[in-house]
Short mmCIF file of C-alpha atoms in Angstrom, two decimals:
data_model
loop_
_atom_site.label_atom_id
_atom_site.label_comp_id
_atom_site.label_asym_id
_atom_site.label_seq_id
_atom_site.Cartn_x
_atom_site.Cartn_y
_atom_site.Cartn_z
CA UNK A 1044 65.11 102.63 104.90
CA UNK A 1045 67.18 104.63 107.48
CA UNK A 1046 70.77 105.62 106.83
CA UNK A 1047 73.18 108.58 107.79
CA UNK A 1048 75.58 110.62 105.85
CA UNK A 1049 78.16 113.41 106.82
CA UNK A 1050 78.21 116.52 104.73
CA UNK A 1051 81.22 117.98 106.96
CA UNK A 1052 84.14 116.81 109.06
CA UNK A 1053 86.68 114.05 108.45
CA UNK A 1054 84.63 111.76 106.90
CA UNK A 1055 82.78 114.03 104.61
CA UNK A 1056 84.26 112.92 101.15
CA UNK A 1057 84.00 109.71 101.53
CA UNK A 1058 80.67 109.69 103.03
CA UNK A 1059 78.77 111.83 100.62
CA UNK A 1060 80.26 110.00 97.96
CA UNK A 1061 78.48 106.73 98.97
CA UNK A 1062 75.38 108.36 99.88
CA UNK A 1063 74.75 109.45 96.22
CA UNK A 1064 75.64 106.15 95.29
CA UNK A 1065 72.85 104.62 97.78
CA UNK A 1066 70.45 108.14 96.32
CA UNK A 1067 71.54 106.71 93.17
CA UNK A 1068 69.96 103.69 93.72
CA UNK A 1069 66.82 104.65 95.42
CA UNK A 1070 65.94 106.92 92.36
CA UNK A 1071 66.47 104.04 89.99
CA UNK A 1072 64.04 101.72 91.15
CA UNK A 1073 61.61 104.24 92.47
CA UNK A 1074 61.55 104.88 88.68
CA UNK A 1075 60.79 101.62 87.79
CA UNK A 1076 57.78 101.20 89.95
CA UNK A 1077 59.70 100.45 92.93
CA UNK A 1078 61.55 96.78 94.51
CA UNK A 1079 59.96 93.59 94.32
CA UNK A 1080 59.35 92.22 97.96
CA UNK A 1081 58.55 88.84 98.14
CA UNK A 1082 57.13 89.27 101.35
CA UNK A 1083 54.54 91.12 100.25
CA UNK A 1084 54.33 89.77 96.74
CA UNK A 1085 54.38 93.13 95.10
CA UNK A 1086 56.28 96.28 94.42
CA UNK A 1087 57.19 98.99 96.97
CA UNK A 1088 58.38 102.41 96.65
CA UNK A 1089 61.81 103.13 98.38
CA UNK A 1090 61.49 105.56 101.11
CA UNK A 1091 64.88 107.02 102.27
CA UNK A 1092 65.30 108.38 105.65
CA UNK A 1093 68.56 110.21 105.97
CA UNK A 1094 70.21 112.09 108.91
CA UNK A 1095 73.87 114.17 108.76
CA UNK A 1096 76.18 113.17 111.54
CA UNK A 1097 78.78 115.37 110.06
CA UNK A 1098 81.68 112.61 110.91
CA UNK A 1099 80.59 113.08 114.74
CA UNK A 1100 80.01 109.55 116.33
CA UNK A 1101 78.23 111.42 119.33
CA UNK A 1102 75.93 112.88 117.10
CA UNK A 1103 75.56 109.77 114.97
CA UNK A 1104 75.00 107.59 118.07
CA UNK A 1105 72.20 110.06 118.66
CA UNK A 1106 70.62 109.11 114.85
CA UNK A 1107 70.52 105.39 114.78
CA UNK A 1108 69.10 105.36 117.71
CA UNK A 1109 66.09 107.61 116.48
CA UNK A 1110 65.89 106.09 112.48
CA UNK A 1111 65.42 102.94 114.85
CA UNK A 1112 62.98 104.24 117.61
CA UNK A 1113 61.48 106.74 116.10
CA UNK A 1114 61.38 106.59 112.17
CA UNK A 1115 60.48 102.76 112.55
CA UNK A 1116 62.72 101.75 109.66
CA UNK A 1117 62.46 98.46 108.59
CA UNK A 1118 65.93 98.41 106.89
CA UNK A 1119 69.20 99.81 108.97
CA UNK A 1120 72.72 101.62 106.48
CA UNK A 1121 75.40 102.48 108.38
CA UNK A 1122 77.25 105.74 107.44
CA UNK A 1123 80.65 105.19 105.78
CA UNK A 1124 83.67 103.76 107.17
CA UNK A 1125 84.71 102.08 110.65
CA UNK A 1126 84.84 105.40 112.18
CA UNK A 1127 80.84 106.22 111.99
CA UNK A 1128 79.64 102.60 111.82
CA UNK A 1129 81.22 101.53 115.13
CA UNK A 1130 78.49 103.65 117.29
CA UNK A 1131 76.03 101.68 114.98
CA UNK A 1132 76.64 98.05 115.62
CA UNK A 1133 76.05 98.11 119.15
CA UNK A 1134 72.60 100.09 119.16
CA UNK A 1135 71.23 97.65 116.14
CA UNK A 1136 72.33 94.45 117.65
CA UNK A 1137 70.75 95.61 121.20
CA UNK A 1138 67.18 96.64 118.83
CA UNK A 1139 67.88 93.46 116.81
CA UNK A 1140 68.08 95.29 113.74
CA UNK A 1141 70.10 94.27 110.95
CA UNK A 1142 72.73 96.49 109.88
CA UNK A 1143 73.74 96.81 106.56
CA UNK A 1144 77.23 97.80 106.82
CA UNK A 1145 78.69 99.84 103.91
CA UNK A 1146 82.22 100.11 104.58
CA UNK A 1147 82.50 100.09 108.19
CA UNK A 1148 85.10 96.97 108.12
CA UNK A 1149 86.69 96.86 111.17
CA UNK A 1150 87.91 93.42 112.45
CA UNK A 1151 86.38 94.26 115.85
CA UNK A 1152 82.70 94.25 114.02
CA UNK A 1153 82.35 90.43 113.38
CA UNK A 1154 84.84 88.47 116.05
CA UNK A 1155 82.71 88.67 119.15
CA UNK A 1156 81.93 85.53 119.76
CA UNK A 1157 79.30 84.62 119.62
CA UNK A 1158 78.83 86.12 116.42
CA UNK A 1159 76.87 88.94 116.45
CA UNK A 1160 73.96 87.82 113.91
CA UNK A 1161 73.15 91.65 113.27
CA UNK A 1162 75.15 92.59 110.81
CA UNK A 1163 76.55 92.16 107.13
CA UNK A 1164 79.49 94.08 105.80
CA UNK A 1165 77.98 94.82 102.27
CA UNK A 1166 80.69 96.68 99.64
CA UNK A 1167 84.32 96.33 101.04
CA UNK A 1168 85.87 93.35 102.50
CA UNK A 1169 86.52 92.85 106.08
CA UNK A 1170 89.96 95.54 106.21
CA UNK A 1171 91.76 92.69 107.95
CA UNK A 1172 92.30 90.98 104.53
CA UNK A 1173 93.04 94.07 102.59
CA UNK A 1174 97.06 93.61 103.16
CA UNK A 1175 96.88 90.34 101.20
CA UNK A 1176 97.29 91.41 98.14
CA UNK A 1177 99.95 94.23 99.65
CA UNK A 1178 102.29 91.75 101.41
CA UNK A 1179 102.03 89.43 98.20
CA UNK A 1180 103.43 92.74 95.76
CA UNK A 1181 106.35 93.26 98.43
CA UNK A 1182 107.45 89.75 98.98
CA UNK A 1183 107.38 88.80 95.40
CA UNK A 1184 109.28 92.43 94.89
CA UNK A 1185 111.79 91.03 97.66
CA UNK A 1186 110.99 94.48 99.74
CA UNK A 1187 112.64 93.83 102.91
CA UNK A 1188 113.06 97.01 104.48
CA UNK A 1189 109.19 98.17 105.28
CA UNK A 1190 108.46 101.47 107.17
CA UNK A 1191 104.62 101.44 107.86
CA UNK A 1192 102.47 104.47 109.70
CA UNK A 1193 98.84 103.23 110.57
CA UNK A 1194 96.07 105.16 111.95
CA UNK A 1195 94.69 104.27 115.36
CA UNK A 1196 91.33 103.02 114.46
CA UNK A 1197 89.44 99.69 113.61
CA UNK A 1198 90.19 100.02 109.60
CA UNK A 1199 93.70 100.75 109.44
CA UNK A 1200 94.62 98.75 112.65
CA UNK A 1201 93.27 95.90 111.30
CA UNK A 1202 95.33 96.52 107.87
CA UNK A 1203 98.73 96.66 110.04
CA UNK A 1204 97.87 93.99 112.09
CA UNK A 1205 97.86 91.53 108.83
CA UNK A 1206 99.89 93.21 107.32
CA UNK A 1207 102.94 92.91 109.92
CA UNK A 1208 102.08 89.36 110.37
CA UNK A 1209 102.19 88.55 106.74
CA UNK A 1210 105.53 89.84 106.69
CA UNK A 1211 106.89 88.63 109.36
CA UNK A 1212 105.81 84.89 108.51
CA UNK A 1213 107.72 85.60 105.50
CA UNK A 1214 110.90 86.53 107.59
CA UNK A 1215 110.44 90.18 107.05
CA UNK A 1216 110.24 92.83 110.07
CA UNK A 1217 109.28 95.85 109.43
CA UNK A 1218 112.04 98.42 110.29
CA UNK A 1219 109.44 101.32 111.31
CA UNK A 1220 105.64 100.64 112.69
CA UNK A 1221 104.41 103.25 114.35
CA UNK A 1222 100.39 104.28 115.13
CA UNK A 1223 99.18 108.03 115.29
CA UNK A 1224 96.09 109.20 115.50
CA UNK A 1225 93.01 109.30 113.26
CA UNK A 1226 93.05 112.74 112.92
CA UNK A 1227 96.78 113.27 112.10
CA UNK A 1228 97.70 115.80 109.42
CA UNK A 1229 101.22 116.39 109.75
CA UNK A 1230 103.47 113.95 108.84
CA UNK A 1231 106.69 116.25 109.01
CA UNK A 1232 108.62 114.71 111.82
CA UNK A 1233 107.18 111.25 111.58
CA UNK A 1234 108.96 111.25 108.23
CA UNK A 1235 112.12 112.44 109.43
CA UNK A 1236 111.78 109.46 111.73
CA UNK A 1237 110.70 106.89 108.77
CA UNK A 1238 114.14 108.26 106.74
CA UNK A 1239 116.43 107.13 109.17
CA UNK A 1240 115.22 104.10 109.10
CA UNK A 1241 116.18 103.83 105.59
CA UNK A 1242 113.17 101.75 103.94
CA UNK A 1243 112.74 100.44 100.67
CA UNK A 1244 108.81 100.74 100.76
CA UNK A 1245 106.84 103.44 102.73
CA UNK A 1246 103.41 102.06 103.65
CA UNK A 1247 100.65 104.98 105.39
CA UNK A 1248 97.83 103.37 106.10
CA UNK A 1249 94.95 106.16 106.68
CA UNK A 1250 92.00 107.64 105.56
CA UNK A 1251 91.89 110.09 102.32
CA UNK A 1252 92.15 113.18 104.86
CA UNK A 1253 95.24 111.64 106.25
CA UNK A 1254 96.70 110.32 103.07
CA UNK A 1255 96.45 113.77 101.44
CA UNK A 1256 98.84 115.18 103.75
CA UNK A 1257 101.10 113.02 103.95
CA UNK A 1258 101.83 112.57 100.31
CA UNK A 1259 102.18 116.40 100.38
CA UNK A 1260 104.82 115.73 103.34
CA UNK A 1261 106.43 113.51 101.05
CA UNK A 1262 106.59 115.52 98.34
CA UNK A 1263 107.66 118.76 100.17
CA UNK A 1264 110.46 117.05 102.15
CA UNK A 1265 113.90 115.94 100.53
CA UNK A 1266 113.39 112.28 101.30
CA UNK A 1267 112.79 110.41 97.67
CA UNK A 1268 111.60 106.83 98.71
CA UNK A 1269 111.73 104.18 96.61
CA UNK A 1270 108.42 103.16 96.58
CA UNK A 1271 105.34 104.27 98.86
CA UNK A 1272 101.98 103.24 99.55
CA UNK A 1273 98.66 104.78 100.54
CA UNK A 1274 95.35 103.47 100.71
CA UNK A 1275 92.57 106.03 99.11
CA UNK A 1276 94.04 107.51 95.94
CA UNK A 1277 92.37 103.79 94.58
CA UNK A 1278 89.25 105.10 95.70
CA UNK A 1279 89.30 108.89 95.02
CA UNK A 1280 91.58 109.36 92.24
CA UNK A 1281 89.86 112.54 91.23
CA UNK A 1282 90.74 114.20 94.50
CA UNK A 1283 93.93 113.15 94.84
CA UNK A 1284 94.87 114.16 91.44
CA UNK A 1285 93.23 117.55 92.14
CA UNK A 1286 95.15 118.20 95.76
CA UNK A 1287 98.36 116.35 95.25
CA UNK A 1288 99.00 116.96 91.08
CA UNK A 1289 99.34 114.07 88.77
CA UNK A 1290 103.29 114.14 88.24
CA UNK A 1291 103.58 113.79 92.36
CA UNK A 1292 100.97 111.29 92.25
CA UNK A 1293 103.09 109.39 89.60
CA UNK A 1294 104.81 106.11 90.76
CA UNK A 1295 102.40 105.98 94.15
CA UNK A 1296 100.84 102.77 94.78
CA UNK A 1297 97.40 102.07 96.18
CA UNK A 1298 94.76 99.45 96.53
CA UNK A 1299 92.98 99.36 92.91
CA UNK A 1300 89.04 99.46 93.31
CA UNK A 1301 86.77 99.96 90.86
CA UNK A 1302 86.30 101.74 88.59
CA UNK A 1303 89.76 101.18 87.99
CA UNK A 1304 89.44 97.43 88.04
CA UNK A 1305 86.48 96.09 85.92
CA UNK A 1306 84.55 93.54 86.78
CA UNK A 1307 83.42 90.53 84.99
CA UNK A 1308 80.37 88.20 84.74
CA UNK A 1309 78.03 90.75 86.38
CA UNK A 1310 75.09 89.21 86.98
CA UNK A 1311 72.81 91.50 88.88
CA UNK A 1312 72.29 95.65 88.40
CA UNK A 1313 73.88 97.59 85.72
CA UNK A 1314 76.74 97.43 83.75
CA UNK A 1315 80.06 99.52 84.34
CA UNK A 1316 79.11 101.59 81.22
CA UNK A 1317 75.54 101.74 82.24
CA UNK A 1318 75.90 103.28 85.39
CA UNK A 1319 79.31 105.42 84.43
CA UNK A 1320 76.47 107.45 82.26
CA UNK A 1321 73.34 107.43 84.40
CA UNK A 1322 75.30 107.93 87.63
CA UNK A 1323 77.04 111.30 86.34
CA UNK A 1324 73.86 112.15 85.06
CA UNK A 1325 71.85 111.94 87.59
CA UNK A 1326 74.92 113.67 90.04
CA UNK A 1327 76.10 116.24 87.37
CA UNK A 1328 79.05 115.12 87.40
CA UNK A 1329 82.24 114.25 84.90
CA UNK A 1330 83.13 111.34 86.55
CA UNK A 1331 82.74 108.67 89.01
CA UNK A 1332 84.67 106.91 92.14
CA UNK A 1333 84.71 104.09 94.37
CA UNK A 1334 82.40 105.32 96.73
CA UNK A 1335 79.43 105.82 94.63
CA UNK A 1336 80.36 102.30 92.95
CA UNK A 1337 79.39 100.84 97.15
CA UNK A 1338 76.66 102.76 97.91
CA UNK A 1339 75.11 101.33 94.56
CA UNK A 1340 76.50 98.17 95.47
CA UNK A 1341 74.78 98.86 99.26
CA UNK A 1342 71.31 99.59 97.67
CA UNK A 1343 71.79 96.09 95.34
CA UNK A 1344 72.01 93.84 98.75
CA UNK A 1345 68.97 95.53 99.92
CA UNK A 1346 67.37 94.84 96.84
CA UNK A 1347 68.14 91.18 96.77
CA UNK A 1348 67.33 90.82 100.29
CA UNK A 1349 63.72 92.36 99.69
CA UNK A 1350 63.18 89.49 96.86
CA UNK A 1351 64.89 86.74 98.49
CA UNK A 1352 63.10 87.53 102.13
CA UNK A 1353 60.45 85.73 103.29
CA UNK A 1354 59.25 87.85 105.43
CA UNK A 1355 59.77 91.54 106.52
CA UNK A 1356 62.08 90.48 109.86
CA UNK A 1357 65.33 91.14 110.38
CA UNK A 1358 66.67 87.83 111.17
CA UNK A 1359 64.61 86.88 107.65
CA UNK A 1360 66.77 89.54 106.00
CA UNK A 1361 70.08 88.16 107.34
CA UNK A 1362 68.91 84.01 106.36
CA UNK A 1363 68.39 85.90 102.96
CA UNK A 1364 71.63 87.50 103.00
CA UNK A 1365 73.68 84.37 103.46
CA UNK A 1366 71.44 82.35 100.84
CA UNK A 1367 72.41 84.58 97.86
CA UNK A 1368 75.85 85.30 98.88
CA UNK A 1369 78.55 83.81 96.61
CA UNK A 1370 75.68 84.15 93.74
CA UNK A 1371 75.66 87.63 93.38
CA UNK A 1372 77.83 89.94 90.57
CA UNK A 1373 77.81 93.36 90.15
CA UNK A 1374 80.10 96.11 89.31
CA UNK A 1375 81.57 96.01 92.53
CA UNK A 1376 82.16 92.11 92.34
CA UNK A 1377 80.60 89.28 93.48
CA UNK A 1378 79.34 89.70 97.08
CA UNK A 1379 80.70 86.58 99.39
CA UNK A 1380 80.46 86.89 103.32
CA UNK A 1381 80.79 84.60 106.10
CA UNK A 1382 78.06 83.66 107.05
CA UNK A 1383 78.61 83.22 110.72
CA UNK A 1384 80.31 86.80 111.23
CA UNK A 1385 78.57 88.85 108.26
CA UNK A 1386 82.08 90.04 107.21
CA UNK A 1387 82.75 90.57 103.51
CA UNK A 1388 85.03 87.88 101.93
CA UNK A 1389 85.11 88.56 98.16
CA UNK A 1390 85.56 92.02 96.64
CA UNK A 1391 88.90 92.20 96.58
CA UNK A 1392 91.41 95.49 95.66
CA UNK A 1393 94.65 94.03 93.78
CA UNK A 1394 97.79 96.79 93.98
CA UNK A 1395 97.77 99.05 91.33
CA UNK A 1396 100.73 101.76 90.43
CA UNK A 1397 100.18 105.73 89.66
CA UNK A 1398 101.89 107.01 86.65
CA UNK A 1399 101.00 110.55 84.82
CA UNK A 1400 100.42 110.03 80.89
CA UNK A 1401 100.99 113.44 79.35
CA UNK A 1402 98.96 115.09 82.55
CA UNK A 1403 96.77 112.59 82.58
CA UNK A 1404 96.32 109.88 85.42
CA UNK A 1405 97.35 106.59 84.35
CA UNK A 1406 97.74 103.10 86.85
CA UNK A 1407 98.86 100.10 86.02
CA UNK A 1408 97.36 97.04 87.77
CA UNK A 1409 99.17 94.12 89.07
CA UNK A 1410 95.69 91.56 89.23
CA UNK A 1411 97.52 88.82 90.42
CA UNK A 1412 98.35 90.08 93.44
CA UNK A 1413 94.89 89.08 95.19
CA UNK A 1414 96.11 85.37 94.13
CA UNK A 1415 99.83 85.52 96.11
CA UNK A 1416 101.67 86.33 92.77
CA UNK A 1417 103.59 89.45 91.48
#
């Protein structure tokens, strides 16, 4: 199996925080003998090849074409996010390799039409239904006056384009909506901007090295808005605790993943509890986040598709994909894509809320927001 990582640049948190999670993995079942593959009718040891791209699409463009061409992999794991995995989906749909796409949930990924049959979005949904659950928290709130800053990019352009259009079906304009790009990290004057517009709700949509800043902007300037929004303090709340405090974290909202959700009727892979204690383990660490909870997940849809697979090609791996989707639980949630576009329908982030309990990160979690209530 061939997959890349960044230890450095933008992307580097994130990234290295799945790739333990997909390690993770590996090391399990290598334990246990191996994965079953049916089309071989026995066990086989996982055999990870792994390059750094260190966030740089040029040099990651460079590595998926050589796990492909020259490693021979017979499975295909995009690095994380939209960012890294867009240089991917081209090169493994022209090699007719299946790509198992982490995170990399750009709308752009699975609209082509036809649909490109080379890819499966494995451990986020598609980001273009992320701002369900969002719009359903602000029109149920009655929030009518919605600033929004979006990074230019596949995942957070997707998010404002629903996310706008959701609103405004509901007879709700935003009063700011402005893009900036990826690599923004000052937020000063853009706020000064959002302020005048007087909103009731804040909404940056970025990734963790934009979101940091900006809640520091927020919380250096001498604007106090009623309520904002930012996208990765669900995912890392370790981090942000650690480089924004908990008290200035307090009254934030975010998209809720798990760990901070828990998931029911798991039916495949560990427990919550069972990998809380062997992941930290086995990472020496105290605790655990999102992104090890999908490169897990990740290394679970390979292992399916090995024992569902009839035989070792890729367009076997991707019939085997969309027989066992819908049927499959795990800590993540159960794993539903279309199975036309390979985009990830179920895994779903309700909106939680910050608050600090005595110094110590609390949320609370308003579930029914993935169902269109409060």
């Amino acid at each position: 199996m061939g997959t890349l990582y960044a230890s450095s640049g933008q992307f580097s948190t994130s990234s290295m925080g799945e790739y333990q999670g997909l390690k993770f993995w590996a090391h399990e079942v290598n334990a246990q003998g191996g994965v079953y593959v049916k089309a071989t009718g026995k066990k086989e040891k996982i055999k990870l090849v792994a390059y750094n791209d260190q966030s740089s699409t040029q040099t990651a463009t460079t590595q998926y074409q050589q796990l492909i061409t020259q490693n021979h992999v017979n499975m295909l794991v995009a690095d994380f996010g939209s960012v890294l995995t867009s240089v991917g989906v081209p090169i493994a749909q022209e090699n007719k390799m299946l790509l198992f796409d982490q995170s990399g949930s750009g709308t752009t990924f699975f609209d082509s039409n036809p649909p490109n049959p080379y890819i499966v979005l494995t451990s986020i949904q598609a980001s273009s239904l992320w701002p369900d659950s969002l719009s359903n928290y602000i029109l149920h709130n009655n929030i009518k006056r919605v600033a929004i800053i979006y990074g230019s990019n596949d995942f957070t352009g997707a998010q404002d384009t629903t996310l706008v259009s959701n609103l405004k079906a509901a007879g709700v304009t935003p009063v700011y909506n402005h893009p900036v790009p990826t690599s923004t990290t000052n937020f000063s004057a853009l706020l000064n901007s959002v302020a005048a517009t007087h909103p009731d709700m804040v909404v940056e949509l970025g990734y963790d090295t934009n979101d940091i800043p900006f809640l520091q902007a927020v919380d250096a300037s001498k604007y106090k808005f009623p309520k904002v929004f930012t996208i990765f303090p669900g995912q890392e709340s370790a981090l942000f605790a650690k480089d924004i405090g908990v008290s200035n974290l307090a009254g934030t909202y975010t998209y809720a993943a798990p760990p901070l959700t828990k998931v029911t009727g798991v039916n495949y892979g560990m427990s919550l509890s069972q990998f809380t204690s062997k992941f930290e383990k086995y990472a020496g660490v105290s605790s655990i986040d999102f992104e090890n909870i999908a490169g897990y997940n990740t290394g679970l849809i390979l292992q399916k598709t090995l024992a569902t697979a009839t035989s070792l090609k890729q367009t076997a791996f991707r019939q085997a994909v969309n027989t066992f989707s819908g049927k499959v639980t795990t800590i993540e949630g159960t794993f539903k894509i279309n199975t036309k576009t390979g985009a990830q329908e179920g895994l779903p982030f309700p909106i939680g809320q910050w608050s600090d309990n005595n110094g110590q990160l609390g949320i609370h979690i308003y579930e029914s927001t993935i169902k269109g209530e409060q």
